[in-house]
Amino acid sequence: MKTIANIAFRNLSRQKKRSVLLGAAIAFGVMIVTLINGFAGAFVSNVSDNFSYLLAGHVFVSGVEKTGAKLDKEIEVIRDDAVLTAALKDAGVPAKYVTRRSDFDGSLIFEGKKVFHSIAGTDLANERFLRDRLVLKEGSWDNMKDPRAIVLSDKIAGKLNVQVGDRILVSLKTAAGQNNAGEFVLAGISFDTGILGSLMGYANIAYVNELLGLASGEYMTMGIMLDDISRTERSATALYDRMKASLQLFDRGVKDEKGATTPFMAMMRKQNREQWNGVKYRVFTLNDILAQVQQIVDAINIAAFVILVVLFFIVMVGITNTFRMVMYERIREIGTMRAVGVQRGEIRSMFLYEALFLAIGGALAGIVLALVAMAVISFFNLGMDSPLFIILKNGHLSFRVPPFQAVGNVLVIAVLTLAAAFFPARNAARLDPAVALRTLK
Amino acid sequence: MGIVELKDVRKVYPLGKVEVEAVKGVSFCIEKGDFISIAGPSGSGKTTILNMIGLIDHATAGEVHIDGKPTAGLKDRELTRMRHEVLGFIFQSFNLIPVLNVWENIEFPLLLGKTRITKAEKNDWIDWLIAEVGLVEWKRHKPNELSGGQRQRVAIARALVTKPQIVLADEPTANLDSATGEQIIELMKKINRELETTFIFSTHDAKIVNIADHIIRLRDGLVTENVRRGEDVAEACAPANTAGD
Ligand SMILES: Nc1ncnc2c1ncn2[C@@H]1O[C@H](COP(=O)(O)OP(=O)(O)OP(=O)(O)O)[C@@H](O)[C@H]1O
Ligand SMILES: [Mg+2]
């Protein structure tokens, strides 16, 4: 068999132009598909990464408390941090950071201008990573030492026409639903990075709690940043199962809620129809919020696969025809080999090996070409303020080819090529040696 | 005892709607170690007969015995194995494998099936054959770098490498000039004596025919002359010594 494979390999170089052409066709298809896969692979991780930094977590826990005589008062709050911290530890979730945030939607007012905006109260001493993602255009993070400091995006600051150091009025509803007002000091203006940049302003949690009427040490959402984003769902399930033992929990994975575009929305809709007493917790993940992102990626990958298959049906026709030609070109040789003692199956193998070498060579070349193209494309910095920010990694288009997908593509090519070569190979094997030897070419 | 025996062998080729009877009932016996020529004009059935002896083609009727054993009804796999182990082939147009060099072409049959010899033995044997056919200087060359005569020498070495009992050569000199052709036949004859390999070659060249120990002349698919060392020989092989079996 080694001999047969060796001859098959050498046969590839007999018609160099033809082999190179077929190999190039295979390489081109694989390159395109690998690029698309690579883009899709990075797309989901970049979007998730960017979101996870701005939302400060991969897995989240929030609490909803029902109080009042008729249980008609609803407050978003987590009052007992210890019980969550313990559950997190017991569940063995590999957390890199744990963040605690309170947030509200309220009006920012400056010299007659008014903007309705989301404000996240964070503990910037602990959420240092936020500084890496949120690049300041003006001001500095040191200004955040002011308890009433706030960082706004370029766009929002522009709408309000505020400068660093200006005082901004805020009007909001407390957690319990009463009107309240306060005053922020603009500490910094961040680059307006697409939709995310203007998603929210960042303030100190102590002051946000004060505005919301929450006690210090209380917060609304716990964000758990994991070491490895791919462990998100497993970690959420572990935490959920752990908490279920002693706490009230909203169901995870609610489905079939009409009109809900994400699992998170479905969860919220179901919650509105429920009644409970005390605090009930919600465990959710980035994926629950960003479900569409995964759908987009799935769609891209399906499209890539369809392209792969279509491209390869075209290439397969070429391969089938080529090998049919090859059979006639080498008919005497086949007859000679059969006479000398090569078995039928070995003739078939010889053809299939040749096809396989072509497929693997072409596919590997395609992957290498794709990697080179990726390196070149991702070399360009599109800037932090690019509207593409959400899909970029530090301003660069990035690619991530999951190895199993690359291997899968090579396997698909190998199988399709073998299928294309199968019938010519079988015909060659079935040749009557007497006929093959008599044929003049 | 005969190593090849044909008993009333016929071969009919379908040719469109009609049939061509290429061999019309041929019987002869070939002795082990002989140098045999199958002679006859074009279309007389030489290739057809050699193909049947070589187990490349099967007889329409009659029997082909190789080394005392009938070959009818053998499966393709078994026929291929016998071609590999018992037979060697030399072709009119050399039929070397173009991607292999001289040494590799000769080695090729040894790489098929089960090998029973060590690497050192194999290398010595191939080197001996290359020296025997006079191609020591050429062993790393590809077939397309050789002359016709040189190619046929490679083919002779290749046919012998598995130490077959019988080597079949269908018009081995037809693509060579007459001087080279004679050298090739002389080389075959020399090896025939040294290794006691049975050689059966076909030719329509009268000059070459006479080198053979045993001449079988054909015309229109029938044997017209069957002479061994100047004497007519019987169609059938002498029966095997019954006491021995
Ligand atoms: N595959 C075939 N189909 C039909 N007829 C065939 C076939 N092969 C050979 N024949 C016929 O059988 C007869 C014998 O052919 P064969 O090739 O055995 O002759 P040959 O003695 O080898 O001739 P040459 O010296 O030209 O090689 C010829 O009449 C030929 O036309
Ligand atoms: Mg002939």
GROMACS .gro file of N, CA and C in nm, chain A residues 114-237:
model
  372
  114LYS      N    1  -3.166   6.828   2.791
  114LYS     CA    2  -3.208   6.713   2.869
  114LYS      C    3  -3.191   6.586   2.785
  115VAL      N    4  -3.131   6.484   2.846
  115VAL     CA    5  -3.113   6.356   2.776
  115VAL      C    6  -3.156   6.243   2.869
  116PHE      N    7  -3.238   6.154   2.816
  116PHE     CA    8  -3.277   6.036   2.894
  116PHE      C    9  -3.169   5.929   2.872
  117HIS      N   10  -3.112   5.876   2.981
  117HIS     CA   11  -2.994   5.790   2.966
  117HIS      C   12  -2.987   5.684   3.075
  118SER      N   13  -2.917   5.576   3.045
  118SER     CA   14  -2.894   5.472   3.147
  118SER      C   15  -2.764   5.503   3.220
  119ILE      N   16  -2.769   5.492   3.350
  119ILE     CA   17  -2.650   5.517   3.430
  119ILE      C   18  -2.620   5.390   3.511
  120ALA      N   19  -2.496   5.342   3.499
  120ALA     CA   20  -2.456   5.225   3.577
  120ALA      C   21  -2.371   5.272   3.694
  121GLY      N   22  -2.409   5.230   3.812
  121GLY     CA   23  -2.328   5.259   3.930
  121GLY      C   24  -2.231   5.145   3.951
  122THR      N   25  -2.102   5.176   3.941
  122THR     CA   26  -2.003   5.068   3.950
  122THR      C   27  -1.903   5.100   4.059
  123ASP      N   28  -1.826   5.000   4.091
  123ASP     CA   29  -1.718   5.019   4.186
  123ASP      C   30  -1.589   5.020   4.104
  124LEU      N   31  -1.549   5.138   4.063
  124LEU     CA   32  -1.437   5.144   3.968
  124LEU      C   33  -1.306   5.094   4.026
  125ALA      N   34  -1.298   5.092   4.157
  125ALA     CA   35  -1.176   5.036   4.219
  125ALA      C   36  -1.164   4.889   4.181
  126ASN      N   37  -1.277   4.821   4.173
  126ASN     CA   38  -1.273   4.679   4.138
  126ASN      C   39  -1.292   4.653   3.989
  127GLU      N   40  -1.363   4.741   3.922
  127GLU     CA   41  -1.388   4.718   3.780
  127GLU      C   42  -1.282   4.790   3.697
  128ARG      N   43  -1.158   4.767   3.731
  128ARG     CA   44  -1.050   4.836   3.661
  128ARG      C   45  -1.049   4.802   3.512
  129PHE      N   46  -1.094   4.681   3.480
  129PHE     CA   47  -1.092   4.638   3.339
  129PHE      C   48  -1.178   4.727   3.251
  130LEU      N   49  -1.275   4.795   3.312
  130LEU     CA   50  -1.362   4.883   3.235
  130LEU      C   51  -1.278   4.991   3.165
  131ARG      N   52  -1.170   5.032   3.235
  131ARG     CA   53  -1.084   5.137   3.181
  131ARG      C   54  -1.018   5.093   3.049
  132ASP      N   55  -0.994   4.963   3.036
  132ASP     CA   56  -0.931   4.915   2.912
  132ASP      C   57  -1.026   4.923   2.794
  133ARG      N   58  -1.153   4.904   2.824
  133ARG     CA   59  -1.251   4.899   2.715
  133ARG      C   60  -1.306   5.037   2.682
  134LEU      N   61  -1.316   5.118   2.786
  134LEU     CA   62  -1.378   5.249   2.768
  134LEU      C   63  -1.264   5.350   2.764
  135VAL      N   64  -1.230   5.390   2.642
  135VAL     CA   65  -1.114   5.478   2.628
  135VAL      C   66  -1.159   5.624   2.643
  136LEU      N   67  -1.093   5.695   2.732
  136LEU     CA   68  -1.134   5.833   2.757
  136LEU      C   69  -1.074   5.927   2.653
  137LYS      N   70  -1.161   6.016   2.607
  137LYS     CA   71  -1.118   6.115   2.510
  137LYS      C   72  -1.074   6.240   2.586
  138GLU      N   73  -1.147   6.268   2.690
  138GLU     CA   74  -1.115   6.383   2.776
  138GLU      C   75  -1.133   6.342   2.921
  139GLY      N   76  -1.068   6.417   3.011
  139GLY     CA   77  -1.081   6.387   3.154
  139GLY      C   78  -0.993   6.270   3.191
  140SER      N   79  -1.007   6.223   3.315
  140SER     CA   80  -0.925   6.110   3.355
  140SER      C   81  -0.998   6.025   3.458
  141TRP      N   82  -0.953   5.902   3.468
  141TRP     CA   83  -1.018   5.811   3.562
  141TRP      C   84  -0.995   5.857   3.707
  142ASP      N   85  -0.889   5.932   3.728
  142ASP     CA   86  -0.863   5.983   3.863
  142ASP      C   87  -0.978   6.072   3.912
  143ASN      N   88  -1.039   6.142   3.817
  143ASN     CA   89  -1.153   6.226   3.854
  143ASN      C   90  -1.266   6.146   3.919
  144MET      N   91  -1.265   6.012   3.896
  144MET     CA   92  -1.373   5.928   3.949
  144MET      C   93  -1.367   5.919   4.102
  145LYS      N   94  -1.260   5.971   4.159
  145LYS     CA   95  -1.251   5.971   4.306
  145LYS      C   96  -1.360   6.060   4.366
  146ASP      N   97  -1.404   6.158   4.291
  146ASP     CA   98  -1.518   6.240   4.335
  146ASP      C   99  -1.640   6.149   4.346
  147PRO      N  100  -1.703   6.143   4.463
  147PRO     CA  101  -1.815   6.049   4.479
  147PRO      C  102  -1.926   6.070   4.377
  148ARG      N  103  -1.940   6.193   4.326
  148ARG     CA  104  -2.051   6.220   4.233
  148ARG      C  105  -2.005   6.219   4.087
  149ALA      N  106  -1.889   6.164   4.064
  149ALA     CA  107  -1.832   6.165   3.929
  149ALA      C  108  -1.915   6.079   3.834
  150ILE      N  109  -1.911   6.116   3.707
  150ILE     CA  110  -1.978   6.037   3.603
  150ILE      C  111  -1.894   6.044   3.475
  151VAL      N  112  -1.892   5.933   3.400
  151VAL     CA  113  -1.828   5.931   3.269
  151VAL      C  114  -1.938   5.914   3.165
  152LEU      N  115  -1.938   6.005   3.068
  152LEU     CA  116  -2.039   5.996   2.961
  152LEU      C  117  -1.969   5.979   2.827
  153SER      N  118  -2.042   5.926   2.733
  153SER     CA  119  -1.983   5.911   2.599
  153SER      C  120  -1.983   6.045   2.529
  154ASP      N  121  -1.898   6.053   2.430
  154ASP     CA  122  -1.883   6.171   2.347
  154ASP      C  123  -2.019   6.222   2.298
  155LYS      N  124  -2.102   6.125   2.255
  155LYS     CA  125  -2.230   6.159   2.193
  155LYS      C  126  -2.323   6.225   2.296
  156ILE      N  127  -2.333   6.162   2.413
  156ILE     CA  128  -2.423   6.215   2.516
  156ILE      C  129  -2.370   6.351   2.566
  157ALA      N  130  -2.237   6.357   2.588
  157ALA     CA  131  -2.178   6.483   2.634
  157ALA      C  132  -2.204   6.593   2.532
  158GLY      N  133  -2.198   6.557   2.406
  158GLY     CA  134  -2.223   6.652   2.299
  158GLY      C  135  -2.368   6.702   2.303
  159LYS      N  136  -2.461   6.609   2.323
  159LYS     CA  137  -2.603   6.647   2.327
  159LYS      C  138  -2.630   6.745   2.441
  160LEU      N  139  -2.560   6.720   2.554
  160LEU     CA  140  -2.581   6.807   2.671
  160LEU      C  141  -2.494   6.932   2.664
  161ASN      N  142  -2.396   6.925   2.574
  161ASN     CA  143  -2.300   7.034   2.561
  161ASN      C  144  -2.226   7.060   2.692
  162VAL      N  145  -2.177   6.952   2.754
  162VAL     CA  146  -2.104   6.964   2.882
  162VAL      C  147  -1.954   6.945   2.863
  163GLN      N  148  -1.877   7.004   2.952
  163GLN     CA  149  -1.733   6.988   2.955
  163GLN      C  150  -1.695   6.914   3.083
  164VAL      N  151  -1.575   6.858   3.083
  164VAL     CA  152  -1.526   6.792   3.204
  164VAL      C  153  -1.525   6.896   3.317
  165GLY      N  154  -1.581   6.854   3.433
  165GLY     CA  155  -1.587   6.943   3.548
  165GLY      C  156  -1.725   7.006   3.567
  166ASP      N  157  -1.807   7.003   3.462
  166ASP     CA  158  -1.943   7.060   3.472
  166ASP      C  159  -2.031   6.977   3.566
  167ARG      N  160  -2.128   7.042   3.625
  167ARG     CA  161  -2.224   6.972   3.712
  167ARG      C  162  -2.352   6.946   3.634
  168ILE      N  163  -2.398   6.823   3.642
  168ILE     CA  164  -2.516   6.783   3.563
  168ILE      C  165  -2.625   6.740   3.660
  169LEU      N  166  -2.744   6.792   3.640
  169LEU     CA  167  -2.858   6.751   3.723
  169LEU      C  168  -2.909   6.617   3.674
  170VAL      N  169  -2.960   6.536   3.769
  170VAL     CA  170  -3.020   6.409   3.728
  170VAL      C  171  -3.153   6.395   3.799
  171SER      N  172  -3.254   6.353   3.722
  171SER     CA  173  -3.382   6.324   3.787
  171SER      C  174  -3.419   6.181   3.752
  172LEU      N  175  -3.467   6.110   3.856
  172LEU     CA  176  -3.492   5.966   3.837
  172LEU      C  177  -3.599   5.919   3.934
  173LYS      N  178  -3.635   5.792   3.919
  173LYS     CA  179  -3.726   5.730   4.015
  173LYS      C  180  -3.643   5.637   4.103
  174THR      N  181  -3.669   5.637   4.234
  174THR     CA  182  -3.596   5.548   4.324
  174THR      C  183  -3.640   5.404   4.298
  175ALA      N  184  -3.569   5.313   4.362
  175ALA     CA  185  -3.603   5.172   4.346
  175ALA      C  186  -3.748   5.147   4.386
  176ALA      N  187  -3.795   5.224   4.483
  176ALA     CA  188  -3.932   5.206   4.530
  176ALA      C  189  -4.032   5.284   4.446
  177GLY      N  190  -3.984   5.364   4.353
  177GLY     CA  191  -4.075   5.430   4.259
  177GLY      C  192  -4.102   5.577   4.287
  178GLN      N  193  -4.031   5.636   4.387
  178GLN     CA  194  -4.053   5.779   4.413
  178GLN      C  195  -3.962   5.864   4.325
  179ASN      N  196  -4.004   5.986   4.298
  179ASN     CA  197  -3.919   6.077   4.222
  179ASN      C  198  -3.803   6.123   4.309
  180ASN      N  199  -3.688   6.140   4.246
  180ASN     CA  200  -3.571   6.185   4.319
  180ASN      C  201  -3.482   6.266   4.224
  181ALA      N  202  -3.393   6.343   4.280
  181ALA     CA  203  -3.301   6.422   4.197
  181ALA      C  204  -3.164   6.427   4.260
  182GLY      N  205  -3.063   6.454   4.180
  182GLY     CA  206  -2.927   6.462   4.232
  182GLY      C  207  -2.838   6.540   4.137
  183GLU      N  208  -2.710   6.530   4.159
  183GLU     CA  209  -2.617   6.609   4.077
  183GLU      C  210  -2.489   6.529   4.054
  184PHE      N  211  -2.450   6.517   3.927
  184PHE     CA  212  -2.324   6.450   3.892
  184PHE      C  213  -2.221   6.553   3.853
  185VAL      N  214  -2.094   6.513   3.861
  185VAL     CA  215  -1.986   6.598   3.809
  185VAL      C  216  -1.920   6.521   3.695
  186LEU      N  217  -1.908   6.582   3.578
  186LEU     CA  218  -1.853   6.510   3.463
  186LEU      C  219  -1.702   6.489   3.482
  187ALA      N  220  -1.665   6.361   3.498
  187ALA     CA  221  -1.524   6.327   3.523
  187ALA      C  222  -1.450   6.297   3.394
  188GLY      N  223  -1.522   6.245   3.296
  188GLY     CA  224  -1.453   6.210   3.172
  188GLY      C  225  -1.551   6.191   3.058
  189ILE      N  226  -1.498   6.204   2.937
  189ILE     CA  227  -1.579   6.179   2.816
  189ILE      C  228  -1.514   6.064   2.741
  190SER      N  229  -1.590   5.959   2.718
  190SER     CA  230  -1.533   5.841   2.651
  190SER      C  231  -1.556   5.848   2.501
  191PHE      N  232  -1.469   5.778   2.427
  191PHE     CA  233  -1.488   5.768   2.282
  191PHE      C  234  -1.623   5.706   2.253
  192ASP      N  235  -1.686   5.759   2.153
  192ASP     CA  236  -1.819   5.709   2.119
  192ASP      C  237  -1.804   5.587   2.029
  193THR      N  238  -1.802   5.471   2.091
  193THR     CA  239  -1.772   5.350   2.015
  193THR      C  240  -1.900   5.280   1.975
  194GLY      N  241  -1.955   5.325   1.864
  194GLY     CA  242  -2.074   5.259   1.811
  194GLY      C  243  -2.188   5.260   1.911
  195ILE      N  244  -2.273   5.159   1.903
  195ILE     CA  245  -2.391   5.159   1.988
  195ILE      C  246  -2.354   5.141   2.135
  196LEU      N  247  -2.241   5.075   2.160
  196LEU     CA  248  -2.206   5.046   2.299
  196LEU      C  249  -2.163   5.170   2.374
  197GLY      N  250  -2.093   5.256   2.306
  197GLY     CA  251  -2.036   5.373   2.372
  197GLY      C  252  -2.143   5.459   2.436
  198SER      N  253  -2.255   5.467   2.368
  198SER     CA  254  -2.359   5.555   2.422
  198SER      C  255  -2.465   5.474   2.495
  199LEU      N  256  -2.433   5.346   2.520
  199LEU     CA  257  -2.530   5.260   2.589
  199LEU      C  258  -2.557   5.311   2.731
  200MET      N  259  -2.452   5.348   2.801
  200MET     CA  260  -2.471   5.395   2.938
  200MET      C  261  -2.358   5.483   2.987
  201GLY      N  262  -2.390   5.560   3.092
  201GLY     CA  263  -2.288   5.638   3.160
  201GLY      C  264  -2.247   5.561   3.284
  202TYR      N  265  -2.127   5.593   3.332
  202TYR     CA  266  -2.077   5.520   3.448
  202TYR      C  267  -2.054   5.615   3.565
  203ALA      N  268  -2.109   5.577   3.682
  203ALA     CA  269  -2.094   5.659   3.802
  203ALA      C  270  -2.055   5.568   3.918
  204ASN      N  271  -2.027   5.629   4.033
  204ASN     CA  272  -1.992   5.546   4.149
  204ASN      C  273  -2.116   5.483   4.209
  205ILE      N  274  -2.106   5.356   4.246
  205ILE     CA  275  -2.224   5.283   4.294
  205ILE      C  276  -2.277   5.344   4.424
  206ALA      N  277  -2.190   5.398   4.509
  206ALA     CA  278  -2.236   5.451   4.637
  206ALA      C  279  -2.337   5.564   4.615
  207TYR      N  280  -2.303   5.651   4.518
  207TYR     CA  281  -2.393   5.764   4.492
  207TYR      C  282  -2.520   5.718   4.420
  208VAL      N  283  -2.505   5.623   4.328
  208VAL     CA  284  -2.622   5.572   4.257
  208VAL      C  285  -2.718   5.507   4.356
  209ASN      N  286  -2.664   5.431   4.452
  209ASN     CA  287  -2.748   5.371   4.555
  209ASN      C  288  -2.821   5.478   4.635
  210GLU      N  289  -2.749   5.582   4.664
  210GLU     CA  290  -2.809   5.691   4.740
  210GLU      C  291  -2.928   5.749   4.663
  211LEU      N  292  -2.905   5.770   4.533
  211LEU     CA  293  -3.013   5.824   4.449
  211LEU      C  294  -3.131   5.728   4.441
  212LEU      N  295  -3.099   5.598   4.437
  212LEU     CA  296  -3.206   5.498   4.422
  212LEU      C  297  -3.274   5.465   4.554
  213GLY      N  298  -3.216   5.513   4.661
  213GLY     CA  299  -3.273   5.484   4.793
  213GLY      C  300  -3.235   5.345   4.841
  214LEU      N  301  -3.122   5.295   4.793
  214LEU     CA  302  -3.073   5.165   4.841
  214LEU      C  303  -2.966   5.190   4.945
  215ALA      N  304  -2.951   5.094   5.036
  215ALA     CA  305  -2.850   5.108   5.140
  215ALA      C  306  -2.713   5.080   5.082
  216SER      N  307  -2.612   5.128   5.147
  216SER     CA  308  -2.478   5.097   5.098
  216SER      C  309  -2.454   4.948   5.119
  217GLY      N  310  -2.387   4.884   5.027
  217GLY     CA  311  -2.369   4.738   5.035
  217GLY      C  312  -2.477   4.664   4.958
  218GLU      N  313  -2.586   4.733   4.927
  218GLU     CA  314  -2.689   4.670   4.843
  218GLU      C  315  -2.658   4.702   4.696
  219TYR      N  316  -2.714   4.623   4.607
  219TYR     CA  317  -2.693   4.648   4.464
  219TYR      C  318  -2.802   4.578   4.385
  220MET      N  319  -2.804   4.595   4.256
  220MET     CA  320  -2.912   4.539   4.175
  220MET      C  321  -2.869   4.416   4.096
  221THR      N  322  -2.747   4.419   4.046
  221THR     CA  323  -2.703   4.306   3.963
  221THR      C  324  -2.563   4.264   4.002
  222MET      N  325  -2.548   4.135   4.017
  222MET     CA  326  -2.413   4.081   4.036
  222MET      C  327  -2.368   4.030   3.899
  223GLY      N  328  -2.250   4.074   3.857
  223GLY     CA  329  -2.196   4.025   3.729
  223GLY      C  330  -2.077   3.937   3.758
  224ILE      N  331  -2.074   3.822   3.696
  224ILE     CA  332  -1.962   3.730   3.720
  224ILE      C  333  -1.883   3.717   3.591
  225MET      N  334  -1.761   3.764   3.594
  225MET     CA  335  -1.673   3.755   3.478
  225MET      C  336  -1.593   3.626   3.490
  226LEU      N  337  -1.605   3.540   3.391
  226LEU     CA  338  -1.538   3.409   3.399
  226LEU      C  339  -1.400   3.414   3.335
  227ASP      N  340  -1.321   3.314   3.367
  227ASP     CA  341  -1.190   3.302   3.303
  227ASP      C  342  -1.207   3.273   3.155
  228ASP      N  343  -1.310   3.197   3.126
  228ASP     CA  344  -1.325   3.144   2.991
  228ASP      C  345  -1.471   3.157   2.951
  229ILE      N  346  -1.494   3.240   2.850
  229ILE     CA  347  -1.632   3.272   2.811
  229ILE      C  348  -1.709   3.147   2.770
  230SER      N  349  -1.637   3.046   2.723
  230SER     CA  350  -1.708   2.927   2.676
  230SER      C  351  -1.771   2.848   2.793
  231ARG      N  352  -1.735   2.885   2.916
  231ARG     CA  353  -1.794   2.814   3.030
  231ARG      C  354  -1.918   2.883   3.082
  232THR      N  355  -1.964   2.983   3.008
  232THR     CA  356  -2.075   3.065   3.054
  232THR      C  357  -2.198   2.983   3.094
  233GLU      N  358  -2.246   2.903   2.999
  233GLU     CA  359  -2.372   2.832   3.025
  233GLU      C  360  -2.357   2.730   3.137
  234ARG      N  361  -2.245   2.659   3.137
  234ARG     CA  362  -2.221   2.559   3.241
  234ARG      C  363  -2.217   2.624   3.378
  235SER      N  364  -2.149   2.740   3.385
  235SER     CA  365  -2.137   2.808   3.512
  235SER      C  366  -2.273   2.858   3.560
  236ALA      N  367  -2.352   2.913   3.467
  236ALA     CA  368  -2.483   2.963   3.504
  236ALA      C  369  -2.569   2.850   3.558
  237THR      N  370  -2.562   2.736   3.493
  237THR     CA  371  -2.642   2.621   3.537
  237THR      C  372  -2.597   2.574   3.675
   0.00000   0.00000   0.00000
